[in-house]
XYZ file of C-alpha atoms in Angstrom:
642
model
C -8.843 -25.143 1.279
C -6.676 -22.402 2.421
C -4.805 -19.742 0.491
C -2.266 -17.428 2.395
C -0.331 -15.079 -0.291
C 0.263 -11.713 -0.633
C 0.485 -11.502 -4.935
C -1.401 -12.179 -7.731
C -0.869 -16.153 -7.162
C -2.912 -16.438 -4.077
C -5.717 -14.643 -6.037
C -5.700 -16.524 -8.590
C -5.484 -20.251 -6.531
C -8.062 -19.500 -4.622
C -10.245 -18.872 -7.780
C -8.853 -21.852 -9.558
C -9.881 -23.908 -6.780
C -13.597 -22.468 -6.090
C -14.334 -22.475 -9.680
C -12.712 -25.733 -11.432
C -12.929 -27.543 -8.373
C -15.866 -26.431 -6.107
C -13.751 -25.759 -3.337
C -14.775 -23.473 -0.659
C -11.751 -21.633 -0.117
C -10.477 -18.857 2.699
C -8.021 -16.458 0.887
C -5.637 -15.002 3.704
C -3.819 -11.871 2.336
C -2.122 -9.195 3.743
C -3.455 -5.567 4.770
C -3.569 -2.686 2.581
C -0.191 -1.251 4.970
C 1.099 -4.746 4.924
C 0.819 -5.747 1.188
C 4.208 -5.513 -0.677
C 4.237 -2.623 -3.114
C 4.761 -3.700 -7.046
C 7.826 -1.748 -8.285
C 7.186 1.401 -9.662
C 6.848 1.817 -13.529
C 9.195 4.736 -14.418
C 8.024 8.125 -15.465
C 8.116 10.231 -18.365
C 8.238 8.331 -21.983
C 7.313 4.979 -20.303
C 4.099 6.338 -18.401
C 2.906 8.198 -21.857
C 3.817 4.475 -23.902
C 1.811 3.222 -21.048
C -1.449 5.547 -21.651
C -1.107 4.992 -25.520
C -1.445 1.179 -25.528
C -3.824 1.239 -22.542
C -6.093 3.623 -25.025
C -5.947 1.343 -27.373
C -6.983 -1.399 -25.799
C -9.339 0.114 -24.094
C -11.114 0.683 -27.866
C -10.468 -2.717 -28.756
C -12.000 -4.178 -25.711
C -14.846 -2.017 -26.056
C -16.176 -2.900 -29.013
C -15.995 -6.735 -28.487
C -17.888 -5.738 -25.398
C -15.708 -6.750 -22.894
C -13.391 -4.630 -20.600
C -9.517 -5.674 -19.466
C -11.237 -6.681 -15.844
C -14.469 -7.875 -17.488
C -13.229 -11.385 -17.785
C -11.169 -13.891 -15.441
C -9.347 -10.915 -13.264
C -7.495 -13.097 -10.620
C -8.737 -10.284 -8.156
C -12.100 -10.755 -8.312
C -12.299 -13.782 -6.159
C -14.071 -12.275 -3.500
C -17.417 -12.476 -5.845
C -17.101 -16.095 -5.523
C -20.260 -17.724 -3.859
C -17.413 -20.169 -1.342
C -14.156 -17.797 -1.182
C -13.853 -16.441 2.001
C -11.480 -12.787 2.445
C -9.369 -12.354 5.638
C -6.968 -9.309 5.988
C -4.240 -9.953 8.348
C -1.009 -9.027 9.166
C 0.776 -11.795 9.634
C 0.008 -15.376 9.530
C 0.151 -17.044 13.191
C -1.477 -19.807 15.154
C -4.606 -17.254 16.000
C -4.846 -17.008 12.580
C -4.705 -20.520 11.376
C -7.309 -21.107 14.159
C -9.687 -18.341 12.676
C -9.405 -19.620 9.144
C -10.345 -23.227 10.221
C -7.393 -24.840 9.886
C -8.414 -27.913 11.874
C -10.697 -29.211 9.579
C -8.919 -27.738 6.330
C -7.772 -30.316 3.780
C -5.395 -28.425 2.482
C -3.210 -25.356 3.403
C -1.358 -23.323 0.378
C 1.075 -20.972 1.202
C 2.935 -18.594 -1.514
C 3.663 -15.499 -0.067
C 7.155 -14.799 -1.874
C 9.051 -14.814 1.386
C 10.459 -18.057 1.927
C 11.136 -17.743 5.351
C 7.434 -16.799 6.291
C 6.350 -20.016 4.403
C 8.197 -21.871 6.430
C 7.052 -20.090 9.827
C 3.542 -20.809 8.701
C 4.008 -24.622 7.277
C 5.474 -25.788 10.414
C 2.869 -23.862 12.724
C -0.036 -25.461 10.553
C 1.509 -28.676 10.873
C 1.505 -28.824 14.535
C -2.420 -27.496 14.753
C -3.262 -29.850 12.075
C -1.155 -33.586 11.517
C -3.720 -34.717 8.601
C -3.237 -31.266 6.556
C -2.325 -31.298 2.882
C 0.532 -28.652 2.535
C 1.817 -26.866 -0.325
C 4.457 -24.637 0.090
C 6.066 -22.300 -2.485
C 9.810 -21.866 -2.090
C 12.482 -20.099 -4.717
C 15.406 -22.766 -2.404
C 14.631 -26.173 -4.036
C 17.612 -27.930 -1.899
C 16.027 -26.286 1.153
C 12.451 -27.413 0.145
C 13.279 -30.804 -0.545
C 14.251 -31.038 3.623
C 11.619 -29.153 4.730
C 9.176 -31.944 2.835
C 11.058 -34.259 4.531
C 10.732 -32.980 7.668
C 7.045 -32.446 7.614
C 5.831 -35.574 6.129
C 7.700 -37.353 8.804
C 6.394 -34.713 11.310
C 2.707 -36.106 10.647
C 4.037 -39.643 10.475
C 5.053 -39.415 14.131
C 1.418 -38.024 14.833
C 0.087 -41.131 13.387
C 2.088 -43.909 13.233
C -0.103 -46.567 11.958
C -1.118 -45.083 8.504
C 0.161 -46.214 5.257
C 2.689 -43.652 3.681
C 0.899 -44.229 0.670
C -2.134 -43.919 1.553
C -1.493 -40.622 4.319
C -3.701 -37.570 3.048
C -1.055 -35.375 4.866
C 1.839 -35.043 2.612
C 3.895 -31.689 1.679
C 4.566 -30.743 -2.156
C 6.807 -27.942 -2.259
C 6.447 -26.163 -5.874
C 8.370 -22.677 -7.315
C 6.314 -20.977 -9.541
C 9.302 -19.785 -11.423
C 10.528 -23.255 -12.082
C 6.960 -24.366 -12.945
C 6.715 -21.425 -15.561
C 10.152 -21.726 -16.741
C 9.995 -23.874 -19.326
C 6.890 -22.992 -20.906
C 8.439 -18.954 -21.275
C 11.677 -20.708 -22.765
C 9.552 -23.061 -25.300
C 7.929 -19.602 -26.395
C 11.192 -18.132 -27.135
C 13.056 -20.855 -29.357
C 11.282 -21.949 -32.526
C 10.953 -26.164 -31.955
C 11.437 -25.522 -28.462
C 10.806 -28.863 -26.299
C 8.050 -29.084 -23.823
C 9.181 -32.179 -21.625
C 7.356 -34.155 -19.508
C 9.270 -36.552 -17.148
C 7.739 -39.668 -15.673
C 9.448 -43.098 -14.532
C 12.520 -42.447 -16.880
C 10.532 -41.636 -19.611
C 11.110 -38.670 -21.549
C 7.989 -37.049 -23.569
C 7.582 -34.010 -25.280
C 5.192 -31.849 -27.232
C 5.763 -30.307 -30.354
C 3.928 -28.041 -32.576
C 2.883 -29.559 -36.234
C 1.765 -27.516 -38.842
C -0.780 -28.750 -41.824
C 1.877 -28.886 -45.383
C -0.572 -27.593 -47.388
C -4.093 -25.518 -47.295
C -7.203 -28.046 -46.594
C -4.685 -30.682 -45.118
C -4.549 -32.218 -41.639
C -1.326 -31.836 -39.903
C 0.765 -34.854 -38.475
C -0.679 -36.063 -34.912
C 2.494 -37.546 -34.248
C 2.248 -40.408 -31.635
C -0.672 -38.564 -29.551
C -2.476 -35.483 -30.562
C -3.054 -33.773 -27.364
C -4.568 -30.529 -28.774
C -5.570 -28.308 -31.592
C -4.350 -24.941 -32.145
C -6.678 -21.810 -32.895
C -7.960 -21.898 -36.325
C -7.226 -18.170 -36.921
C -4.504 -15.915 -35.841
C -7.010 -13.164 -35.372
C -10.201 -13.438 -32.580
C -12.901 -10.186 -33.216
C -14.109 -11.495 -29.840
C -10.782 -10.486 -28.456
C -10.338 -14.107 -26.577
C -7.861 -15.636 -28.698
C -6.197 -18.929 -27.586
C -8.387 -18.926 -24.382
C -11.333 -21.136 -24.130
C -13.753 -18.143 -24.753
C -12.883 -18.080 -27.913
C -15.677 -20.671 -28.809
C -15.322 -22.455 -32.356
C -11.707 -20.831 -32.984
C -10.283 -21.720 -29.737
C -7.621 -24.231 -29.209
C -9.191 -28.009 -28.489
C -7.393 -29.528 -25.460
C -7.279 -33.195 -25.856
C -9.423 -33.534 -28.953
C -11.003 -37.127 -30.227
C -9.594 -38.679 -33.812
C -12.575 -37.885 -35.545
C -12.149 -34.307 -34.351
C -8.761 -34.205 -35.484
C -9.480 -35.655 -38.944
C -11.784 -33.048 -39.618
C -9.450 -29.931 -38.040
C -7.748 -29.102 -41.437
C -5.567 -26.292 -42.019
C -4.954 -26.514 -38.051
C -2.065 -26.762 -36.214
C -1.846 -29.708 -33.555
C 0.347 -30.530 -30.371
C 1.713 -33.650 -30.489
C 2.803 -35.847 -27.774
C 6.669 -37.963 -29.045
C 9.022 -39.967 -26.980
C 12.654 -39.055 -26.306
C 14.526 -42.449 -25.692
C 18.108 -40.682 -24.899
C 18.396 -36.920 -23.259
C 21.844 -35.985 -23.920
C 22.850 -34.532 -19.798
C 24.070 -30.622 -19.789
C 27.593 -30.130 -21.193
C 29.678 -30.675 -18.412
C 30.823 -28.047 -16.438
C 34.742 -27.363 -15.734
C 37.435 -25.635 -16.371
C 37.255 -27.290 -20.381
C 33.207 -27.123 -20.322
C 30.576 -24.992 -21.383
C 30.327 -23.372 -18.093
C 33.775 -23.410 -17.391
C 36.794 -21.118 -18.951
C 36.674 -21.696 -22.874
C 40.069 -22.549 -24.467
C 39.716 -21.029 -27.716
C 39.291 -17.462 -26.111
C 42.516 -18.070 -24.601
C 43.991 -16.405 -28.274
C 42.157 -14.026 -31.037
C 42.138 -15.523 -34.470
C 44.769 -12.767 -35.072
C 46.989 -14.193 -32.532
C 46.069 -17.743 -33.987
C 46.916 -16.748 -38.112
C 50.102 -15.370 -36.401
C 51.169 -18.309 -34.537
C 50.502 -20.385 -37.627
C 52.575 -17.942 -39.682
C 55.728 -18.626 -37.330
C 55.187 -22.759 -37.305
C 54.936 -22.781 -41.079
C 57.915 -20.363 -41.575
C 60.060 -22.823 -39.136
C 58.669 -25.949 -41.056
C 59.835 -23.978 -44.365
C 63.628 -23.235 -42.926
C 63.461 -26.951 -41.853
C 63.066 -28.310 -45.471
C 64.838 -25.964 -46.625
C 67.882 -26.891 -44.495
C 67.446 -30.520 -44.953
C 67.835 -30.375 -49.074
C 70.764 -27.895 -48.820
C 72.718 -29.243 -46.071
C 71.583 -32.792 -46.869
C 70.996 -34.052 -42.981
C 67.994 -35.716 -41.102
C 64.792 -33.999 -41.150
C 65.079 -34.048 -36.713
C 68.559 -32.550 -36.991
C 67.793 -29.629 -39.295
C 64.989 -28.814 -37.067
C 67.129 -28.790 -34.409
C 69.546 -26.617 -35.695
C 66.517 -24.137 -36.844
C 65.062 -24.033 -33.284
C 68.241 -23.146 -31.914
C 68.877 -20.536 -34.512
C 65.291 -19.284 -34.199
C 66.201 -18.563 -29.676
C 69.568 -17.323 -30.705
C 71.247 -20.143 -28.760
C 73.179 -21.521 -31.600
C 76.624 -20.965 -33.006
C 77.326 -18.984 -35.675
C 77.852 -20.773 -38.850
C 81.311 -19.475 -39.432
C 82.978 -21.468 -42.149
C 79.630 -23.247 -42.900
C 78.454 -23.121 -46.602
C 76.772 -20.087 -47.989
C 73.068 -22.256 -47.709
C 73.390 -22.188 -44.082
C 74.409 -18.972 -43.643
C 71.525 -17.765 -44.928
C 69.257 -20.398 -43.436
C 70.722 -18.905 -39.973
C 70.027 -15.449 -40.852
C 66.558 -16.319 -42.126
C 65.619 -18.111 -38.419
C 67.033 -15.190 -36.105
C 64.534 -12.717 -38.331
C 62.034 -15.236 -37.969
C 62.943 -15.635 -33.824
C 62.562 -11.373 -33.827
C 58.637 -12.187 -35.039
C 58.368 -14.415 -32.767
C 58.925 -12.409 -29.391
C 56.007 -10.290 -30.123
C 53.871 -12.960 -30.503
C 54.760 -14.472 -27.629
C 54.186 -11.752 -25.323
C 50.760 -11.012 -26.826
C 49.959 -14.607 -26.440
C 51.339 -14.730 -22.641
C 48.724 -11.206 -22.333
C 45.601 -12.759 -24.035
C 45.833 -15.694 -21.960
C 46.482 -13.755 -18.638
C 43.731 -11.240 -19.307
C 41.306 -13.949 -20.412
C 42.055 -15.676 -16.626
C 41.224 -12.358 -15.005
C 38.243 -12.128 -16.638
C 37.275 -15.487 -16.071
C 34.832 -14.647 -13.012
C 33.319 -11.558 -14.442
C 30.733 -11.320 -17.206
C 31.531 -11.355 -20.647
C 30.391 -8.698 -23.072
C 28.340 -9.649 -26.294
C 30.688 -10.644 -29.033
C 30.547 -8.617 -32.034
C 29.863 -11.059 -34.666
C 26.956 -12.621 -32.246
C 23.925 -13.906 -34.120
C 20.724 -16.148 -33.807
C 20.932 -15.417 -30.118
C 17.763 -15.194 -27.583
C 18.037 -11.725 -25.536
C 16.849 -12.078 -21.679
C 15.650 -8.997 -19.475
C 16.114 -9.694 -15.963
C 18.192 -11.867 -14.234
C 15.779 -12.388 -11.216
C 13.929 -15.616 -9.894
C 12.366 -16.308 -13.321
C 15.075 -15.058 -15.353
C 17.356 -16.681 -13.310
C 15.581 -20.113 -14.103
C 15.037 -19.425 -17.661
C 18.175 -18.640 -18.092
C 19.052 -22.198 -16.874
C 17.107 -24.181 -19.136
C 18.117 -22.461 -22.449
C 21.535 -23.126 -21.744
C 20.637 -26.730 -21.205
C 19.086 -26.912 -24.516
C 22.322 -25.041 -25.997
C 20.863 -21.607 -26.743
C 23.016 -19.142 -27.024
C 21.541 -16.174 -24.465
C 22.671 -12.745 -24.021
C 21.195 -11.361 -20.765
C 20.450 -7.841 -20.212
C 19.948 -6.665 -16.054
C 19.880 -3.076 -14.685
C 20.727 -4.166 -11.374
C 24.602 -5.060 -10.677
C 23.618 -7.078 -7.857
C 20.945 -9.240 -9.321
C 20.893 -12.785 -7.980
C 21.005 -14.326 -11.376
C 24.502 -12.609 -12.466
C 26.103 -15.591 -10.520
C 24.648 -18.055 -12.706
C 25.141 -16.068 -15.721
C 29.124 -15.476 -14.909
C 29.305 -19.043 -14.188
C 27.796 -20.201 -16.762
C 30.404 -17.633 -19.252
C 26.779 -16.053 -20.736
C 27.322 -12.492 -22.267
C 25.806 -10.105 -20.058
C 24.957 -6.460 -20.874
C 24.589 -4.083 -17.096
C 22.213 -1.276 -17.812
C 18.410 -0.460 -18.139
C 16.810 -1.582 -20.937
C 14.880 1.600 -21.619
C 17.962 3.513 -21.998
C 19.276 4.201 -25.383
C 22.001 1.697 -26.745
C 21.432 -0.893 -24.149
C 19.299 -3.291 -26.414
C 21.788 -2.554 -29.419
C 24.593 -3.207 -27.009
C 22.935 -6.896 -27.009
C 22.888 -7.473 -30.625
C 18.808 -7.281 -30.549
C 19.310 -6.930 -34.296
C 20.727 -9.793 -34.879
C 18.874 -11.954 -32.137
C 16.455 -14.565 -32.848
C 14.113 -13.745 -30.019
C 13.782 -11.470 -26.932
C 12.341 -12.874 -24.036
C 11.212 -9.527 -21.617
C 11.181 -11.275 -17.867
C 12.020 -8.190 -15.800
C 9.123 -7.481 -12.430
C 7.996 -4.359 -14.001
C 5.108 -4.728 -16.785
C 6.072 -1.329 -18.462
C 9.446 -2.079 -18.769
C 9.037 -5.135 -20.697
C 6.256 -3.658 -23.012
C 8.657 -0.913 -23.328
C 11.765 -3.251 -24.735
C 9.171 -5.364 -26.580
C 8.111 -2.343 -28.940
C 11.748 -0.484 -28.970
C 13.009 -4.464 -30.267
C 10.306 -4.204 -32.519
C 11.464 -0.858 -34.062
C 14.554 -2.023 -34.498
C 13.659 -5.706 -36.023
C 10.030 -5.956 -36.713
C 10.223 -9.341 -36.958
C 11.570 -10.520 -33.643
C 9.895 -12.958 -31.898
C 8.703 -11.537 -28.627
C 7.987 -13.134 -25.277
C 6.792 -10.563 -22.223
C 6.303 -11.701 -18.710
C 2.770 -9.499 -17.653
C 2.471 -9.613 -13.734
C -1.951 -9.560 -14.597
C -3.067 -12.476 -16.751
C -6.309 -9.995 -18.514
C -3.196 -7.149 -19.667
C -1.038 -10.419 -21.279
C -4.008 -10.862 -23.376
C -4.693 -7.068 -24.157
C -0.909 -6.623 -24.554
C -1.254 -9.805 -26.956
C -3.564 -8.729 -29.063
C -2.797 -5.495 -29.596
C 0.615 -6.165 -30.800
C -0.603 -9.163 -32.865
C -2.726 -6.037 -34.683
C 0.061 -3.968 -34.815
C 2.878 -6.412 -36.093
C 0.801 -9.566 -37.668
C 3.770 -11.459 -39.400
C 6.085 -11.549 -35.835
C 5.457 -14.068 -33.017
C 4.280 -12.278 -30.054
C 3.283 -14.025 -26.736
C 2.447 -12.787 -23.278
C 2.442 -14.747 -20.214
C 1.323 -14.563 -16.757
C 4.348 -16.380 -14.367
C 0.661 -16.731 -12.207
C -1.161 -18.126 -14.723
C 1.098 -20.991 -15.955
C 1.585 -21.884 -12.233
C -1.767 -21.775 -10.434
C -2.815 -25.009 -11.969
C -0.028 -26.418 -10.443
C -0.036 -25.524 -7.399
C -4.325 -26.237 -7.286
C -3.681 -30.292 -8.572
C -0.907 -30.737 -5.908
C -3.633 -28.802 -3.223
C -6.357 -31.740 -4.603
C -3.814 -34.522 -3.857
C -2.390 -35.272 -6.831
C 1.188 -35.332 -8.415
C 1.233 -32.783 -10.921
C 4.137 -33.632 -12.854
C 3.913 -30.278 -14.735
C 2.003 -28.409 -16.802
C 1.905 -27.295 -20.626
C 0.415 -23.914 -21.745
C -1.673 -24.267 -25.385
C -2.020 -20.680 -26.668
C -3.539 -19.155 -23.635
C -5.365 -22.469 -22.018
C -3.132 -25.132 -19.395
C -2.934 -28.772 -19.999
C -2.088 -30.764 -16.967
C 0.318 -34.023 -16.595
C -0.468 -36.098 -13.585
C 0.203 -39.350 -12.084
C -2.519 -40.922 -10.690
C -2.940 -44.652 -8.943
C -5.799 -46.507 -10.739
C -6.884 -48.298 -7.750
C -8.357 -44.486 -6.284
C -9.968 -43.794 -9.805
C -12.889 -45.930 -10.857
C -13.446 -43.912 -13.831
C -10.101 -45.756 -14.856
C -10.068 -48.896 -13.038
C -11.062 -52.034 -15.179
C -10.753 -50.074 -19.022
C -8.484 -50.511 -21.165
C -6.693 -47.322 -22.392
C -8.720 -46.731 -25.319
C -11.663 -47.116 -23.211
C -10.210 -44.739 -20.431
C -9.562 -41.800 -22.752
C -12.474 -38.992 -22.728
C -11.907 -36.356 -25.231
C -11.209 -33.185 -24.064
C -10.836 -34.422 -20.542
C -8.148 -36.823 -19.929
C -6.370 -39.402 -21.434
C -3.726 -42.103 -20.327
C 0.093 -41.269 -21.846
C 1.483 -43.604 -20.104
C 1.302 -46.855 -17.685
C 3.732 -48.368 -14.847
C 3.406 -50.487 -11.533
C 1.620 -48.570 -8.396
C 4.166 -47.653 -5.799
C 7.172 -47.427 -7.825
C 8.953 -43.614 -7.463
C 8.136 -41.479 -10.364
C 12.127 -41.179 -10.475
C 12.601 -44.745 -11.801
C 12.528 -46.430 -14.829
C 9.197 -49.008 -16.132
C 6.519 -46.723 -17.838
C 5.676 -47.555 -20.991
C 3.796 -45.016 -23.467
C 0.163 -46.037 -23.991
C 0.700 -46.552 -27.448
C 3.023 -49.316 -26.961
C 0.383 -51.056 -24.447
C -1.459 -54.130 -26.254
C -4.519 -52.646 -27.172
C -7.012 -55.256 -24.761
C -4.783 -54.960 -22.162
C -6.614 -53.133 -19.067
C -5.925 -51.168 -16.355
C -6.435 -52.358 -12.788
C -5.633 -51.476 -8.869
C -1.951 -52.429 -9.090
C -0.991 -49.624 -11.963
C -0.417 -46.150 -11.903
C -0.821 -44.226 -14.896
C 0.389 -40.861 -16.092
C -2.483 -38.703 -18.090
C -2.434 -35.355 -19.650
C -5.738 -34.114 -18.124
C -7.507 -30.558 -18.567
C -8.407 -28.617 -15.096
C -12.095 -29.802 -15.075
C -11.103 -33.759 -16.196
C -9.044 -33.989 -13.239
C -11.403 -32.520 -10.991
C -13.571 -35.276 -12.588
C -11.285 -38.093 -12.298
C -10.985 -37.259 -8.114
C -14.537 -37.181 -7.455
C -15.095 -33.544 -7.690
C -17.785 -32.120 -9.866
C -16.537 -28.821 -11.306
C -18.947 -25.806 -11.862
C -18.963 -26.501 -15.580
C -18.616 -30.156 -15.097
C -17.334 -32.190 -18.486
C -20.188 -34.116 -19.579
C -19.781 -37.961 -19.035
C -19.451 -40.573 -21.562
C -21.552 -43.650 -21.939
C -21.049 -46.130 -18.852
C -19.367 -43.188 -16.913
C -20.148 -42.948 -12.983
C -21.583 -39.553 -12.426
C -19.383 -38.326 -9.439
C -20.111 -36.850 -6.846
C -19.319 -33.993 -5.179
C -17.426 -33.597 -1.584
C -19.264 -32.768 1.014
């Protein structure tokens, strides 16, 4: 396997392939002079804050015997026995040949520059038509066209191969798209984590026991048991290093029944998921009609209408005429286009004077309505300010690559959002403007910016800027304003994210805190694509990750000939849906596992969707991971690939 990248995702991906799947990996990284600079932290107060938090974290981890970089350091992959690290200024033909691209099974291009990844992909496909390519691209439409182009290029070189069996496949992934659902669900209580396969919508929900000593509702299919405690003296809560307190992925029925007092991540089906609110002039992403007129103006118009109705009724009773004729006369009087009521009864004259007075009141109301409508149309292409009475919303910091994807996810779930962005030219501002999302332009670390976003009435804070210290400072400042605020932080390094999570939970034990590393959420999906599986998504369970993949039963002897119950391996994999092999995943026809007959055996003509751990997927694919999953009774022991 060859991995080319210039950030922490490349290092974590190399470690994932090496440690979980036992692959020999060559890691191509830029030389120190060519490596992209990380965004610099703000001086002054931010650096002082960073020093205090680091000191607290160091004392905490020192007591537990593990330093911040002692475990899981993504940049420590060079210590692995099978990882070869090569520094290079550019990924060209000579560098790829030196890395062994002609005999490699897969190549991952995870540079942050889309153009650089495309150039390297074209060169690699020319040098090795059988190579499996995994490309990191932010532009999804371009990625679809590129994947088709590269697959057709390999088909031209080897036209006799079956397209379904051809190893030379191209998978285009985006770390922002992979991490966005988890980040959005973290900030929203009850946020659904959805996996879609074959028209079948499945979503995972967190369930807690109704009382102490009771078992949580496992739903249709339990996926995981959550941590037994909210604090871990070892400092590794929520990860596989927490021992008995750690989350348990894919537990068996007996383990779920015995897990009293622990929360459960359960899988459920969604029979219908309505589309996102239609865009357009009347839709959520168009100009809202209600904003044309303010509340005060609407009340004024209602008062004028009530006066017209009252005058019409009075004219009807006093003159004895038809109501429509009376309304016609009243309107003529209001707009001053009727004749004076000379010689008419006194009641008619009084009504005409009152109607004229109402007409005088109507004139400023009409002018105000026109001005407000004109101002609303002028501001239709500008950013909205947060309304004064807004509450229960999510404050989203940062509209870069990740923040833009998270904003789109939140709006699809109809979650009210207020964005904060320091760069007036950020890429996500166009989306915020189109969706009419209130946005505050300003540095979040400056006084008054979070207050302008109504943080004191917010439901949650999502800090997704590219600078760790900015996210941390914003989270601490928000907690000082609203101690019970739900906070989710995007942090560049996963070990630092673990330390920050642990410290904030200690300081604010009653508030929900989550720290997420985008590379930690995205690396398993990239690694799964390099191994040749179609990875549908990743589900974070605290600090562990559960993968969903589509597998052909004919290619996996551990599934062939077994029923769904027999194919279940606790702690490794579980079949959650079954369909016909060869049917594209974007079509209907997949049936949930719990709706299949108990005696139905899986055969070569089936394709299944499995939920699996990373080590479980390695075993299913015929590879022996470093810490292999114990084989069950009658299970063949997979051989490591030469």
